[in-house]
Amino acid sequence: MNISRRGFMKLAGVGVASISLSQLGLDLSPVQAYAAGLKIEGAQEVISICPFCAVSCHFIAHVKDGKIVSTEGDPDYPVSEGSLCAKGAAMLSMHNSHHRLQKPKYRAPYSDKWVEKEWDWVLDRIAQNVKKTRDKDFKTHNAKGQEVNRVESIFHLGSSQMDNEECALVHQGVRGLGLVHFDHQARI
Amino acid sequence: MTNHWCDIENADSIMIIGSNAAEHHPISFKWVLRAKDKGATVMHVDPKFSRTSARSDFHVPLRSGTDIPFMGGMINYVLSNKLYFKEYVANNTNAAFIVGKDYKFKDGLFSGYDKKTRTYDKSKWAFELDDKGVPKRDPSLKDPRCVFQMLKKHYSRYSLDNVSKTTGVTEENLLKVYKTFAATGKKDKAGTIMYALGWTQHTVGVQNIRTSAMLQLLLGNIGIAGGGINALRGEPNVQGSTDHCILWHILPGYLPMPKASMPTFEAYTKATTPVSHDPESANWWQHKPKYMASLLKSWRGDNATAKNGFAYKMLPKADDGEDYSYIFLFDRMYKNEIRGGFVFGTNPAQSVPNSNKARKGLDNLDWLVVAELHHTETSDNWHRPGIDPLKNKTEVFLLPSAQRAEKAGSISNSGRWLLWHYEACKPMGESRSMGNIYVDIINRVRGLYSAKNGAYPDPILTLDWPSFYDAEDMAQRINGRFTKDVEFKGKKYKKGQQVPSFVALGDDGSTSSLNWLYSGSYTEEGGNKAKRRDLSQTPMQAKIGLFPNFAWCWPVNRRILYNRASVDANGKPWNPAKAVIEWNGKKWEGDVPDGGWPPNATGKGRYPFIMRKEGHGQLYGPGLQDGPFPDHYEPVETPITSHPFSKQLSSPCYKSVKSDMDKLAKPGDKRFPIVLTTYSMTEHWCGGGETRNVPTLLEAEPQLYVEMSPELAKEKGIDNGEVVVVESIRGKVEAVAMVTVRMTPFKVKGKIIHEVGMPFCFGWTTKGVGDATNRLTPAVGDPNTTIPEYKACLVNVSKAKKVTELV
Amino acid sequence: MPKAFFVDTSRCTACRGCQIACKEWHDLPTTATKQNGTHQNPPDLNASTYKLVRFSEHRIDGKVEWYFFPDQCRHCLDAPCLEVANGYVEGAVIQDKKTGAIIYTDRCKQLKEDECEEVTEACPYNVPRRNTGTGMMMKCDMCIDRQQAGLIPMCVKTCPTGTMNYGDRADMLAMAEKTLVKVKKEYPRASIVDAKDVNIVYLIQDTPERYYEFVTADNSAVGLPMSRKNFLAGMTKPAKRIFG
């Protein structure tokens, strides 16, 4: 087995402490050290994959105290060899964006605002909507009298953002409900 | 992709057409440039000079929607100059097959056309069969009814003159590409075609891709290193989500969707399983019943038995001839036929064509569930600009979902590599993975049903459904398990153990698998192979950068599809310097071959194109909706009123919907004389819902623009950087004019035609960036896939009088 | 042996991985930008943009050329900015002996606004920018923190095409010379920019003015009383005398 490129790089990094500025021959006591410490020092490395195009560049998430503190390309992935494009390079802020949704939200019919809700409440309410609509519109036979056992009035769209395991699961559930309006980004 | 990303390095000639690889798959250029370093010629054929063109040997501007004439001209060039790989064509393709007497082609229409239904009776295109039911052949390729001769005749119409005056490409430029790429028709040369949505998003999308399959077969470029037809899949896991078929018309593993005309499991398998009478044809789809039985078994466990037809009855059936895809769904939504639905990680208010109509359609929903990272134009449709929220009835649920590094699981890259990613940290706030959300929703629905409660509860109650989401367990279910103790290939397996490959799958209920293509990815012997990170290769594999031990690849870890076509009848590679597989007298070396049979000269081999019923690459493809040979049809909205190839201006079969909002500009419409094409961007992702909320990316690409030539800008009195209005018959969009020499006016039939281009990633939920470009595009689709024609429609451009969307 | 970059712009696809990666590694904030008819954004280097891919397009003899230039501090061997800044505040700018990196220290904050302007003016490549909030002078630090930990600079790590290369100065110069021979076959006007004066060595495909005004030290005389090149020439070691 080859020595992994990432492993090699890590070895190269071992034992290299920050050089002290005094080595530069200046009295730097008032000067804040310019390399006061590597932000990924001591971080745990976790392999993930850029969620954009299907080159699927791998990246290393550096994790400290349960939070991603930095991301960079994974040199072991033979396709990208550690490189990333603009989007791939933005993994850190993409994950840590404060703009992200953090709580389920609900907008009631004819309301002009979102309200935050508990997961249990929204999921129960969604399930009730599904059942109500399915029960109302379930078709056992089509106009020709052929057995079709389907619901046309509920749809499911997405997603290529899901993992394979999630896709397999969603497909099973969608057909279990009897849906036929089922589509995603592969078509658009 | 038939091949994979690293394999691009092996090409001698690279044609990038219908793709802007450097911008939309930037890392692919690592491999394109490596090939170039070794002497490959890189050509970019595209309406716009882009970052891809900047790094290519040359760029050839082509009017949007004229790829078939461009490629047809090349097929004609290859045939008339005898530049094809004769041995390959004769043995591996259906060139020698005799086409039946009913096949005719006249003035743009094939035989069997029904004007009323806009469909063909494809039985008219069948091959002539011998008394055993095997297609008749003329190995000399001289019979006037053989595919080869028909092909020659069909494309003889694609002269340089005809192609040039349709595409707007000069004859000199045509010849430059034709000569360079056709030079790969030699045994020791490889040419690859890289395409993407620039080819698919047309009403002739599938036929665009057919032209590349035909060309690559003629040049012997399929199955070899540095060759192939390489679809650069766009979305993050669109390869995997397509394999698991998040699509109405197929079930996981590309199994056809049950139709109303197929009431039982037996009727289904009979109607959908191809039968070949040729003993040399592997006809791999003959195994379809095993894959379907295993899928249904994994969906319903003990509730699916051979006796009850694996509970096939409980599956929803689509009406024959009906279409349930995006365009039709949104039309039905607009017509109040849809009550509610789920939108997971996609943004149709932004990405569906004719989005003014799509947004109105969403208004008609009673309820909508959106699982997302951010607010999107879809989740927030109820308060979009110009709408009174107090009049909108939709009950909307917005569910926060986890980012990629906040969950574990696998995705499949464009080269079909199955890759595992790990959980780096817990999902932000209360967000959850979509798997977690969906398991919970279905469990709650199940909880509401009981045996006697509600409409036909059985399909829901009998599901073998997990109580919580566990990616590792799902990965195992996808691979498949034995449902009883069995012995397979001399090895004993216990009930519940992982199947070793899809060869172990049965149609008797002895196995389950959520996707036969992925069988072999998670086995008792090898564990979860998506996690493999071993870079080792044999010297033979290293020569072509195969990386067979890194992760896993479907099917059965085969890295280059149809690789039996890369060797001669004795199993010796056409090009020993870049061998994919080689027969050493006892077994194959290199890649995993397309079936382990010995070489064909032994008499025990099989034809290389094992997924085709007849085992041959299809120069003539009688299975498509719009004809066995691609022929030129203009986009539905076209600036011209006739073309030199036939009287049939646009596709006779394209799909469309009808409503007061589905207006189409007439051919040559003077109000809309300019061609619009739309595209993605390096810095933003598709509809932009995610990347617009990443400050560094928004800083780099902050607002909607429209790229236009200096010639057009001058004609319209528009300055670079000024806000303009782009208008089609369906809507208006504000954009900043990017006046650039990278856009070229086209000379078509002696007349100048302008083309403009716009990204579609900007939407109103991000303030001041602009709004959906798709308000301009028409809801018309390819007859085979119903993919919308985003790449060519008609617009006009004028200075904006008042700016509202970009402030 | 100091370190150097060889930036082969003939391989750049302007994917802007480097521009974004630099911001992410340094946790740099963003600025509000507008679309002004070009892909180049932000329009120029600024106090929170150390690395910027510049775009310039031309139709030359009927042929379209689109040039990309991932701009940044050149880490001059004898940096005028260092001389000027340290003339006012000792230790404001230092040169890391091991890597050759020109580093702006916290002491830069002691520079007055007009002194900072002088520092920027002194730069032949118009790179340093003052953060008006903190008073700090900002520019590329060659990822000195990463280098010290045995890691390569972030922009180099991120680059997919081999445009950004990092290594010992001698190796980078050799690579540049070798590449130039190859590139010249297709682009006869190609050249290596100011290799003897800087540690960030660019290969450009065409004449510098077809990129932008500060590609070379030569080109930067525009609008200045003294040519920046001459100024730079005067800034070699004995230049300390100028500031006494």
JSON list of C-alpha atoms in Angstrom, two decimals, chain A residues 5 35 89 135:
[
{"chain": "A", "resi": 5, "resn": "ARG", "atom": "CA", "xyz": [-0.04, 11.84, 0.49]},
{"chain": "A", "resi": 35, "resn": "ALA", "atom": "CA", "xyz": [2.11, 33.39, 13.95]},
{"chain": "A", "resi": 89, "resn": "ALA", "atom": "CA", "xyz": [-12.74, 26.62, -0.77]},
{"chain": "A", "resi": 135, "resn": "ASP", "atom": "CA", "xyz": [-57.12, 9.59, 2.06]}
]
